[in-house]
Amino acid sequence: MKYFLFDHAGSLNRGCEAIIRGTVKIISSADGDASFRLASYRPEDDTALCLDTVKMGSRELTKSEKLISALNVKLAHSERYAFSKMYSPVVNYGNDYDICLSVGGDTYCYGDNASVREITAQLHKKGKKTVLWGASVGEEDLSAEKINGFKNFDAVFAREPLTYELLSKFVDKDKLFMFADPAFCLEREDLPLPDGFEEKNTLGFNLSPLVANKNPAIVDVCTDFLKYVIENTQLQIALIPHVTEKGNDDCTVLDEIYEKLGNPERVMKIQGNLSASQYKGYIARLRYFIGARTHATIAAYSNAVPTIVLGYSVKSRGIAKDLFGEERFVIDSHSLASAQTLINEFEKLTQQETEIVSQLSAVIPQKIKSSMAAGEQLQKI
């Protein structure tokens, strides 16, 4: 079959890259004749995926379309007509494809999503099988429009139990499934370790502008925490970006922390131009990891690295619950105001290191198996 993957943010977001690589692996394993087209907001960043990639973009409305759109907004208070015309190129890219997967993962956690919802509705109207793939959705993210939009999916694949439980209230149970995030299937690539990176004696650390913008105090909080690590342990520290797209580049906040620490002998920066697999290779050789980017933490979990998540949405809590049976070692990044909170959690992590490694080593093969099983279920739609 032919698969149209849309709503991809671009591969400079290594989490999105990991989802696409994992998805292609999962589907190809279940369907030996699978072919793919990817609609990306940044196709120029996706050449390494080696997929047929098109622009996830819009077109200008014609004069008559603008008039009709204005009437729809005034009389029906709806922009659906405008979105259906503006994003018609994306819908047309899916014309020759059998199954259309919305691969944004946490798209429905942010904003109104009117454009993506309308693209899905138009594909569904054309008789395409439509799937919300690897999804996370929080109750606080829902609106009447989003709930109504779920009817345009032939299947919804949740990636963690909190989303599954929530969506079971709004999506028919025969259309709702739960499988682990496709990124659990991503292969790692081990590059040579940089000077100062001691395998299994290094703490990896990741922070994002998204988190820092919501909680400006967090940069100083994390700096103070890392100073504590330097003064009280023998660990090396690796600052690891996982998203490097313009305007959302982890390197900006990690560089700030690096300068504030002023201790290059114990602290190193991992370069910002690597692939998701290469970052996973570095993360796999850490002793501990603390991260704000969900798929950086998935890379750590996948390799049984004890991890603290600086979470900000349902996906972080849900994935932790899926792995541990409870929302374990997840700190609300938006309310984190003291380095002591992070120190306390880190001390618990180190004290329980053996148990955590053992538990992750046992559960991760099951999660990889769960991810791969999603491809088999997809064939039944």
mmCIF file of C-alpha atoms in Angstrom:
data_model
loop_
_atom_site.group_PDB
_atom_site.id
_atom_site.type_symbol
_atom_site.label_atom_id
_atom_site.label_comp_id
_atom_site.label_asym_id
_atom_site.label_seq_id
_atom_site.Cartn_x
_atom_site.Cartn_y
_atom_site.Cartn_z
ATOM 1 C CA MET A 1 0.000 0.000 0.000
ATOM 2 C CA LYS A 2 0.882 3.649 -0.302
ATOM 3 C CA TYR A 3 1.184 5.804 2.819
ATOM 4 C CA PHE A 4 0.893 9.594 3.015
ATOM 5 C CA LEU A 5 2.538 11.000 6.164
ATOM 6 C CA PHE A 6 1.554 14.611 6.863
ATOM 7 C CA ASP A 7 2.059 17.289 9.527
ATOM 8 C CA HIS A 8 5.796 16.603 9.942
ATOM 9 C CA ALA A 9 7.624 19.564 11.535
ATOM 10 C CA GLY A 10 11.006 18.820 9.930
ATOM 11 C CA SER A 11 14.057 16.807 10.899
ATOM 12 C CA LEU A 12 15.909 19.565 12.753
ATOM 13 C CA ASN A 13 13.435 18.547 15.425
ATOM 14 C CA ARG A 14 15.073 15.179 16.093
ATOM 15 C CA GLY A 15 11.954 13.912 17.857
ATOM 16 C CA CYS A 16 9.963 14.409 14.653
ATOM 17 C CA GLU A 17 12.776 12.771 12.688
ATOM 18 C CA ALA A 18 12.733 9.820 15.096
ATOM 19 C CA ILE A 19 8.963 9.448 14.657
ATOM 20 C CA ILE A 20 9.274 9.347 10.853
ATOM 21 C CA ARG A 21 12.192 6.907 10.850
ATOM 22 C CA GLY A 22 10.418 4.698 13.374
ATOM 23 C CA THR A 23 7.144 4.889 11.453
ATOM 24 C CA VAL A 24 8.741 3.873 8.151
ATOM 25 C CA LYS A 25 10.451 0.949 9.890
ATOM 26 C CA ILE A 26 7.212 -0.157 11.571
ATOM 27 C CA ILE A 27 5.083 0.019 8.426
ATOM 28 C CA SER A 28 7.707 -1.500 6.126
ATOM 29 C CA SER A 29 8.037 -4.452 8.482
ATOM 30 C CA ALA A 30 4.286 -5.104 8.254
ATOM 31 C CA ASP A 31 3.898 -4.239 4.559
ATOM 32 C CA GLY A 32 6.725 -5.297 2.264
ATOM 33 C CA ASP A 33 5.246 -3.272 -0.606
ATOM 34 C CA ALA A 34 4.896 -0.026 1.336
ATOM 35 C CA SER A 35 5.758 3.280 -0.326
ATOM 36 C CA PHE A 36 5.686 6.679 1.305
ATOM 37 C CA ARG A 37 5.170 10.365 0.691
ATOM 38 C CA LEU A 38 5.988 12.871 3.442
ATOM 39 C CA ALA A 39 4.414 16.326 3.766
ATOM 40 C CA SER A 40 6.845 18.452 5.787
ATOM 41 C CA TYR A 41 6.845 22.054 6.939
ATOM 42 C CA ARG A 42 10.628 22.068 6.315
ATOM 43 C CA PRO A 43 11.323 19.670 3.418
ATOM 44 C CA GLU A 44 14.769 21.219 2.946
ATOM 45 C CA ASP A 45 15.750 19.667 6.292
ATOM 46 C CA ASP A 46 14.523 16.174 5.402
ATOM 47 C CA THR A 47 16.788 15.047 2.562
ATOM 48 C CA ALA A 48 18.526 12.462 4.755
ATOM 49 C CA LEU A 49 15.205 10.635 5.199
ATOM 50 C CA CYS A 50 15.351 9.619 1.520
ATOM 51 C CA LEU A 51 11.577 9.858 1.137
ATOM 52 C CA ASP A 52 9.371 11.489 -1.474
ATOM 53 C CA THR A 53 8.959 14.765 0.405
ATOM 54 C CA VAL A 54 6.600 17.647 -0.402
ATOM 55 C CA LYS A 55 5.863 20.994 1.224
ATOM 56 C CA MET A 56 3.275 21.089 4.004
ATOM 57 C CA GLY A 57 2.230 24.550 2.902
ATOM 58 C CA SER A 58 -0.718 26.678 1.892
ATOM 59 C CA ARG A 59 -1.641 28.734 -1.171
ATOM 60 C CA GLU A 60 -3.185 32.171 -1.567
ATOM 61 C CA LEU A 61 -6.961 32.353 -1.877
ATOM 62 C CA THR A 62 -8.405 33.659 -5.126
ATOM 63 C CA LYS A 63 -10.562 36.810 -5.059
ATOM 64 C CA SER A 64 -13.774 34.792 -5.208
ATOM 65 C CA GLU A 65 -12.533 32.414 -2.504
ATOM 66 C CA LYS A 66 -11.698 35.376 -0.254
ATOM 67 C CA LEU A 67 -15.225 36.706 -0.708
ATOM 68 C CA ILE A 68 -16.830 33.353 0.080
ATOM 69 C CA SER A 69 -14.501 32.914 3.033
ATOM 70 C CA ALA A 70 -15.428 36.328 4.427
ATOM 71 C CA LEU A 71 -19.125 35.469 4.140
ATOM 72 C CA ASN A 72 -18.545 32.146 5.928
ATOM 73 C CA VAL A 73 -16.721 33.888 8.754
ATOM 74 C CA LYS A 74 -19.415 36.560 9.071
ATOM 75 C CA LEU A 75 -22.484 34.339 8.769
ATOM 76 C CA ALA A 76 -21.313 30.959 10.068
ATOM 77 C CA HIS A 77 -18.349 32.070 12.206
ATOM 78 C CA SER A 78 -16.288 29.421 10.453
ATOM 79 C CA GLU A 79 -12.928 29.465 8.710
ATOM 80 C CA ARG A 80 -13.259 25.904 7.422
ATOM 81 C CA TYR A 81 -13.899 26.996 3.838
ATOM 82 C CA ALA A 82 -10.765 29.138 3.821
ATOM 83 C CA PHE A 83 -8.612 26.371 5.269
ATOM 84 C CA SER A 84 -10.028 23.801 2.819
ATOM 85 C CA LYS A 85 -8.926 25.993 -0.096
ATOM 86 C CA MET A 86 -5.632 27.222 1.375
ATOM 87 C CA TYR A 87 -4.408 23.699 2.164
ATOM 88 C CA SER A 88 -5.825 22.001 -0.925
ATOM 89 C CA PRO A 89 -2.255 21.385 -2.260
ATOM 90 C CA VAL A 90 -1.514 19.201 0.762
ATOM 91 C CA VAL A 91 -4.768 17.287 0.313
ATOM 92 C CA ASN A 92 -3.970 16.802 -3.381
ATOM 93 C CA TYR A 93 -0.573 15.331 -2.470
ATOM 94 C CA GLY A 94 -2.495 12.530 -0.771
ATOM 95 C CA ASN A 95 -4.726 11.769 -3.772
ATOM 96 C CA ASP A 96 -2.874 8.651 -4.882
ATOM 97 C CA TYR A 97 -2.266 7.248 -1.393
ATOM 98 C CA ASP A 98 -4.262 4.628 0.487
ATOM 99 C CA ILE A 99 -3.650 5.524 4.136
ATOM 100 C CA CYS A 100 -3.000 9.052 5.409
ATOM 101 C CA LEU A 101 -1.264 9.382 8.768
ATOM 102 C CA SER A 102 -1.194 12.595 10.792
ATOM 103 C CA VAL A 103 2.273 12.135 12.299
ATOM 104 C CA GLY A 104 2.589 15.302 14.393
ATOM 105 C CA GLY A 105 2.345 13.255 17.585
ATOM 106 C CA ASP A 106 1.520 16.051 19.998
ATOM 107 C CA THR A 107 -0.049 18.394 17.421
ATOM 108 C CA TYR A 108 -3.331 18.246 19.317
ATOM 109 C CA CYS A 109 -1.564 19.462 22.482
ATOM 110 C CA TYR A 110 -0.915 22.885 20.992
ATOM 111 C CA GLY A 111 -3.176 25.624 19.683
ATOM 112 C CA ASP A 112 -6.341 25.263 17.664
ATOM 113 C CA ASN A 113 -4.943 23.028 14.887
ATOM 114 C CA ALA A 114 -7.658 24.189 12.502
ATOM 115 C CA SER A 115 -5.513 23.696 9.405
ATOM 116 C CA VAL A 116 -4.481 20.130 10.273
ATOM 117 C CA ARG A 117 -8.030 19.252 11.266
ATOM 118 C CA GLU A 118 -9.340 20.548 7.942
ATOM 119 C CA ILE A 119 -6.686 18.673 5.947
ATOM 120 C CA THR A 120 -7.747 15.499 7.766
ATOM 121 C CA ALA A 121 -11.430 16.216 7.095
ATOM 122 C CA GLN A 122 -10.798 16.758 3.375
ATOM 123 C CA LEU A 123 -8.734 13.570 3.046
ATOM 124 C CA HIS A 124 -11.449 11.646 4.891
ATOM 125 C CA LYS A 125 -14.097 13.173 2.623
ATOM 126 C CA LYS A 126 -12.148 11.875 -0.375
ATOM 127 C CA GLY A 127 -12.468 8.350 0.989
ATOM 128 C CA LYS A 128 -8.901 8.052 2.270
ATOM 129 C CA LYS A 129 -8.230 6.041 5.402
ATOM 130 C CA THR A 130 -7.067 8.611 7.961
ATOM 131 C CA VAL A 131 -5.089 7.867 11.122
ATOM 132 C CA LEU A 132 -3.967 10.003 14.060
ATOM 133 C CA TRP A 133 -0.602 8.361 14.678
ATOM 134 C CA GLY A 134 1.440 8.239 17.890
ATOM 135 C CA ALA A 135 -0.785 10.806 19.567
ATOM 136 C CA SER A 136 -0.711 12.557 22.922
ATOM 137 C CA VAL A 137 -3.597 14.788 23.992
ATOM 138 C CA GLY A 138 -4.278 16.348 27.395
ATOM 139 C CA GLU A 139 -7.697 17.222 28.773
ATOM 140 C CA GLU A 140 -6.619 20.864 28.976
ATOM 141 C CA ASP A 141 -5.854 20.759 25.233
ATOM 142 C CA LEU A 142 -9.327 19.694 24.126
ATOM 143 C CA SER A 143 -12.000 21.890 22.596
ATOM 144 C CA ALA A 144 -15.380 21.131 21.074
ATOM 145 C CA GLU A 145 -13.839 21.558 17.616
ATOM 146 C CA LYS A 146 -11.017 19.107 18.325
ATOM 147 C CA ILE A 147 -13.389 16.541 19.801
ATOM 148 C CA ASN A 148 -15.660 16.858 16.769
ATOM 149 C CA GLY A 149 -12.620 16.491 14.497
ATOM 150 C CA PHE A 150 -11.787 13.029 15.841
ATOM 151 C CA LYS A 151 -14.710 11.671 13.809
ATOM 152 C CA ASN A 152 -12.631 12.275 10.658
ATOM 153 C CA PHE A 153 -10.106 9.625 11.713
ATOM 154 C CA ASP A 154 -10.645 5.972 10.876
ATOM 155 C CA ALA A 155 -8.259 5.143 13.718
ATOM 156 C CA VAL A 156 -6.492 6.918 16.556
ATOM 157 C CA PHE A 157 -3.214 5.447 17.832
ATOM 158 C CA ALA A 158 -2.399 6.819 21.298
ATOM 159 C CA ARG A 159 1.181 6.428 22.472
ATOM 160 C CA GLU A 160 0.606 6.380 26.235
ATOM 161 C CA PRO A 161 -2.173 5.462 28.690
ATOM 162 C CA LEU A 162 -3.194 8.956 29.844
ATOM 163 C CA THR A 163 -4.129 9.909 26.282
ATOM 164 C CA TYR A 164 -5.796 6.543 25.685
ATOM 165 C CA GLU A 165 -7.939 6.926 28.818
ATOM 166 C CA LEU A 166 -8.939 10.477 27.891
ATOM 167 C CA LEU A 167 -9.783 9.737 24.252
ATOM 168 C CA SER A 168 -11.815 6.660 25.184
ATOM 169 C CA LYS A 169 -14.487 9.209 26.202
ATOM 170 C CA PHE A 170 -14.649 10.688 22.703
ATOM 171 C CA VAL A 171 -13.458 8.055 20.205
ATOM 172 C CA ASP A 172 -15.241 4.778 19.458
ATOM 173 C CA LYS A 173 -13.360 1.958 21.139
ATOM 174 C CA ASP A 174 -13.108 -0.031 17.918
ATOM 175 C CA LYS A 175 -11.147 2.901 16.429
ATOM 176 C CA LEU A 176 -8.890 3.643 19.419
ATOM 177 C CA PHE A 177 -5.603 1.804 20.032
ATOM 178 C CA MET A 178 -2.514 2.217 22.188
ATOM 179 C CA PHE A 179 0.985 1.452 20.966
ATOM 180 C CA ALA A 180 4.321 2.790 22.195
ATOM 181 C CA ASP A 181 5.891 5.800 20.468
ATOM 182 C CA PRO A 182 7.463 4.903 17.090
ATOM 183 C CA ALA A 183 10.761 6.430 18.285
ATOM 184 C CA PHE A 184 11.342 3.458 20.574
ATOM 185 C CA CYS A 185 12.207 1.583 17.357
ATOM 186 C CA LEU A 186 14.829 4.076 16.196
ATOM 187 C CA GLU A 187 18.245 2.499 15.703
ATOM 188 C CA ARG A 188 21.161 4.216 17.440
ATOM 189 C CA GLU A 189 24.406 5.202 15.739
ATOM 190 C CA ASP A 190 27.508 5.370 17.917
ATOM 191 C CA LEU A 191 29.967 8.086 16.938
ATOM 192 C CA PRO A 192 33.380 8.365 18.629
ATOM 193 C CA LEU A 193 33.025 9.924 22.063
ATOM 194 C CA PRO A 194 34.358 13.487 22.396
ATOM 195 C CA ASP A 195 37.105 14.356 24.851
ATOM 196 C CA GLY A 196 35.724 14.427 28.369
ATOM 197 C CA PHE A 197 32.743 12.170 27.660
ATOM 198 C CA GLU A 198 33.302 9.203 29.956
ATOM 199 C CA GLU A 199 31.029 6.316 29.041
ATOM 200 C CA LYS A 200 28.656 5.469 31.919
ATOM 201 C CA ASN A 201 30.156 8.253 34.026
ATOM 202 C CA THR A 202 28.503 11.211 32.303
ATOM 203 C CA LEU A 203 25.286 13.070 33.093
ATOM 204 C CA GLY A 204 23.501 14.209 29.953
ATOM 205 C CA PHE A 205 21.457 17.385 30.191
ATOM 206 C CA ASN A 206 18.915 18.898 27.782
ATOM 207 C CA LEU A 207 16.792 22.036 28.035
ATOM 208 C CA SER A 208 14.618 23.712 25.427
ATOM 209 C CA PRO A 209 13.673 27.323 24.633
ATOM 210 C CA LEU A 210 10.045 26.217 24.824
ATOM 211 C CA VAL A 211 10.481 25.410 28.513
ATOM 212 C CA ALA A 212 12.737 28.401 29.226
ATOM 213 C CA ASN A 213 10.245 30.821 27.665
ATOM 214 C CA LYS A 214 7.451 29.455 29.850
ATOM 215 C CA ASN A 215 9.641 29.523 32.974
ATOM 216 C CA PRO A 216 12.485 32.074 32.664
ATOM 217 C CA ALA A 217 13.845 31.103 36.092
ATOM 218 C CA ILE A 218 14.630 27.590 34.934
ATOM 219 C CA VAL A 219 17.976 28.474 33.315
ATOM 220 C CA ASP A 220 19.401 29.664 36.639
ATOM 221 C CA VAL A 221 17.762 26.759 38.477
ATOM 222 C CA CYS A 222 19.402 24.247 36.143
ATOM 223 C CA THR A 223 22.739 26.070 36.270
ATOM 224 C CA ASP A 224 22.699 25.896 40.073
ATOM 225 C CA PHE A 225 21.814 22.206 39.912
ATOM 226 C CA LEU A 226 24.697 21.431 37.560
ATOM 227 C CA LYS A 227 27.062 23.362 39.838
ATOM 228 C CA TYR A 228 25.909 21.042 42.618
ATOM 229 C CA VAL A 229 26.711 18.019 40.415
ATOM 230 C CA ILE A 230 30.205 19.369 39.705
ATOM 231 C CA GLU A 231 30.900 20.051 43.379
ATOM 232 C CA ASN A 232 29.417 16.850 44.825
ATOM 233 C CA THR A 233 30.015 14.077 42.266
ATOM 234 C CA GLN A 234 32.715 12.806 39.917
ATOM 235 C CA LEU A 235 30.361 12.881 36.935
ATOM 236 C CA GLN A 236 31.187 14.568 33.668
ATOM 237 C CA ILE A 237 28.395 16.672 32.159
ATOM 238 C CA ALA A 238 27.304 16.678 28.506
ATOM 239 C CA LEU A 239 24.910 19.375 27.284
ATOM 240 C CA ILE A 240 22.882 17.711 24.524
ATOM 241 C CA PRO A 241 20.547 19.559 22.120
ATOM 242 C CA HIS A 242 17.745 17.656 20.407
ATOM 243 C CA VAL A 243 16.016 20.402 18.409
ATOM 244 C CA THR A 244 18.051 22.942 16.446
ATOM 245 C CA GLU A 245 15.532 24.592 14.153
ATOM 246 C CA LYS A 246 15.541 28.377 13.826
ATOM 247 C CA GLY A 247 13.641 30.042 16.641
ATOM 248 C CA ASN A 248 13.469 26.837 18.655
ATOM 249 C CA ASP A 249 17.120 25.868 19.069
ATOM 250 C CA ASP A 250 18.139 24.047 22.249
ATOM 251 C CA CYS A 251 21.706 25.285 21.740
ATOM 252 C CA THR A 252 20.663 28.812 22.687
ATOM 253 C CA VAL A 253 19.721 27.888 26.271
ATOM 254 C CA LEU A 254 22.434 25.228 26.615
ATOM 255 C CA ASP A 255 25.090 27.746 25.525
ATOM 256 C CA GLU A 256 23.785 30.150 28.163
ATOM 257 C CA ILE A 257 24.077 27.461 30.834
ATOM 258 C CA TYR A 258 27.576 26.558 29.634
ATOM 259 C CA GLU A 259 28.732 30.156 29.968
ATOM 260 C CA LYS A 260 27.212 30.483 33.421
ATOM 261 C CA LEU A 261 28.968 27.295 34.571
ATOM 262 C CA GLY A 262 32.386 28.400 33.368
ATOM 263 C CA ASN A 263 33.852 24.921 33.924
ATOM 264 C CA PRO A 264 34.908 23.428 30.577
ATOM 265 C CA GLU A 265 36.990 20.672 32.207
ATOM 266 C CA ARG A 266 33.886 18.914 33.477
ATOM 267 C CA VAL A 267 31.311 20.175 30.995
ATOM 268 C CA MET A 268 31.106 19.629 27.256
ATOM 269 C CA LYS A 269 28.672 20.633 24.536
ATOM 270 C CA ILE A 270 27.532 18.013 22.026
ATOM 271 C CA GLN A 271 27.357 19.511 18.546
ATOM 272 C CA GLY A 272 24.021 20.581 17.139
ATOM 273 C CA ASN A 273 24.171 19.082 13.633
ATOM 274 C CA LEU A 274 23.680 15.374 14.335
ATOM 275 C CA SER A 275 20.856 13.009 13.386
ATOM 276 C CA ALA A 276 18.334 11.517 15.786
ATOM 277 C CA SER A 277 20.180 8.184 15.629
ATOM 278 C CA GLN A 278 23.512 9.842 16.421
ATOM 279 C CA TYR A 279 22.093 11.706 19.403
ATOM 280 C CA LYS A 280 20.583 8.436 20.565
ATOM 281 C CA GLY A 281 24.045 6.886 20.327
ATOM 282 C CA TYR A 282 25.486 9.514 22.683
ATOM 283 C CA ILE A 283 22.551 9.351 25.080
ATOM 284 C CA ALA A 284 22.799 5.555 25.230
ATOM 285 C CA ARG A 285 26.314 5.811 26.697
ATOM 286 C CA LEU A 286 25.373 8.151 29.538
ATOM 287 C CA ARG A 287 24.990 7.093 33.136
ATOM 288 C CA TYR A 288 22.085 9.474 33.795
ATOM 289 C CA PHE A 289 19.999 11.835 31.693
ATOM 290 C CA ILE A 290 17.869 14.888 32.472
ATOM 291 C CA GLY A 291 15.885 16.289 29.571
ATOM 292 C CA ALA A 292 13.025 18.516 28.483
ATOM 293 C CA ARG A 293 12.665 17.133 24.957
ATOM 294 C CA THR A 294 10.405 14.084 25.012
ATOM 295 C CA HIS A 295 12.242 12.135 22.346
ATOM 296 C CA ALA A 296 15.611 12.779 23.931
ATOM 297 C CA THR A 297 14.191 11.132 27.050
ATOM 298 C CA ILE A 298 12.813 8.284 24.920
ATOM 299 C CA ALA A 299 16.349 7.781 23.578
ATOM 300 C CA ALA A 300 17.524 7.480 27.191
ATOM 301 C CA TYR A 301 14.696 5.212 28.310
ATOM 302 C CA SER A 302 15.296 3.012 25.256
ATOM 303 C CA ASN A 303 18.833 2.322 26.442
ATOM 304 C CA ALA A 304 17.984 1.826 30.135
ATOM 305 C CA VAL A 305 19.542 5.142 31.173
ATOM 306 C CA PRO A 306 18.007 6.438 34.442
ATOM 307 C CA THR A 307 16.185 9.615 33.454
ATOM 308 C CA ILE A 308 14.499 12.679 34.939
ATOM 309 C CA VAL A 309 12.015 14.386 32.633
ATOM 310 C CA LEU A 310 11.489 18.138 32.774
ATOM 311 C CA GLY A 311 7.948 17.668 31.554
ATOM 312 C CA TYR A 312 5.365 20.167 30.383
ATOM 313 C CA SER A 313 2.524 18.122 28.881
ATOM 314 C CA VAL A 314 0.599 14.873 29.073
ATOM 315 C CA LYS A 315 3.083 13.015 26.861
ATOM 316 C CA SER A 316 5.881 13.142 29.459
ATOM 317 C CA ARG A 317 3.642 11.949 32.272
ATOM 318 C CA GLY A 318 1.934 9.340 30.112
ATOM 319 C CA ILE A 319 5.133 7.771 28.802
ATOM 320 C CA ALA A 320 6.583 7.583 32.327
ATOM 321 C CA LYS A 321 3.381 5.922 33.570
ATOM 322 C CA ASP A 322 3.518 3.443 30.698
ATOM 323 C CA LEU A 323 7.095 2.462 31.578
ATOM 324 C CA PHE A 324 6.950 2.474 35.381
ATOM 325 C CA GLY A 325 3.265 2.088 36.193
ATOM 326 C CA GLU A 326 3.301 5.585 37.721
ATOM 327 C CA GLU A 327 4.374 9.108 36.769
ATOM 328 C CA ARG A 328 7.875 8.572 38.078
ATOM 329 C CA PHE A 329 10.795 11.035 37.845
ATOM 330 C CA VAL A 330 8.784 13.664 35.995
ATOM 331 C CA ILE A 331 9.134 17.278 37.183
ATOM 332 C CA ASP A 332 6.739 19.994 36.041
ATOM 333 C CA SER A 333 9.150 22.299 34.226
ATOM 334 C CA HIS A 334 6.722 25.214 34.271
ATOM 335 C CA SER A 335 6.697 25.369 38.061
ATOM 336 C CA LEU A 336 10.305 24.374 38.773
ATOM 337 C CA ALA A 337 11.657 27.258 40.865
ATOM 338 C CA SER A 338 14.405 25.756 43.025
ATOM 339 C CA ALA A 339 17.557 23.813 42.289
ATOM 340 C CA GLN A 340 16.870 21.860 45.482
ATOM 341 C CA THR A 341 13.817 20.257 43.876
ATOM 342 C CA LEU A 342 15.997 18.943 41.079
ATOM 343 C CA ILE A 343 18.765 17.937 43.510
ATOM 344 C CA ASN A 344 16.306 15.934 45.597
ATOM 345 C CA GLU A 345 14.945 14.131 42.561
ATOM 346 C CA PHE A 346 18.444 13.437 41.249
ATOM 347 C CA GLU A 347 19.520 11.967 44.591
ATOM 348 C CA LYS A 348 16.515 9.626 44.496
ATOM 349 C CA LEU A 349 17.447 8.676 40.919
ATOM 350 C CA THR A 350 21.024 7.786 41.885
ATOM 351 C CA GLN A 351 19.878 5.843 44.933
ATOM 352 C CA GLN A 352 17.476 3.784 42.813
ATOM 353 C CA GLU A 353 19.833 3.463 39.823
ATOM 354 C CA THR A 354 20.137 -0.335 39.868
ATOM 355 C CA GLU A 355 16.388 -0.830 40.178
ATOM 356 C CA ILE A 356 15.637 1.643 37.374
ATOM 357 C CA VAL A 357 18.163 0.086 34.989
ATOM 358 C CA SER A 358 16.711 -3.347 35.729
ATOM 359 C CA GLN A 359 13.128 -2.216 35.200
ATOM 360 C CA LEU A 360 13.871 -0.383 31.956
ATOM 361 C CA SER A 361 15.917 -3.325 30.660
ATOM 362 C CA ALA A 362 12.888 -5.549 31.216
ATOM 363 C CA VAL A 363 10.182 -3.245 29.854
ATOM 364 C CA ILE A 364 11.865 -1.632 26.822
ATOM 365 C CA PRO A 365 11.825 -4.813 24.671
ATOM 366 C CA GLN A 366 8.070 -4.921 25.302
ATOM 367 C CA LYS A 367 7.698 -1.309 24.198
ATOM 368 C CA ILE A 368 9.668 -1.925 21.018
ATOM 369 C CA LYS A 369 7.427 -4.920 20.342
ATOM 370 C CA SER A 370 4.389 -2.707 20.989
ATOM 371 C CA SER A 371 5.665 -0.083 18.551
ATOM 372 C CA MET A 372 6.196 -2.677 15.851
ATOM 373 C CA ALA A 373 2.723 -4.160 16.437
ATOM 374 C CA ALA A 374 1.187 -0.849 15.377
ATOM 375 C CA GLY A 375 2.123 -1.697 11.789
ATOM 376 C CA GLU A 376 0.134 -4.909 11.919
ATOM 377 C CA GLN A 377 -2.904 -3.104 13.293
ATOM 378 C CA LEU A 378 -2.601 -0.485 10.577
ATOM 379 C CA GLN A 379 -3.047 -3.193 7.936
ATOM 380 C CA LYS A 380 -6.456 -4.048 9.392
ATOM 381 C CA ILE A 381 -7.928 -0.570 8.923
#
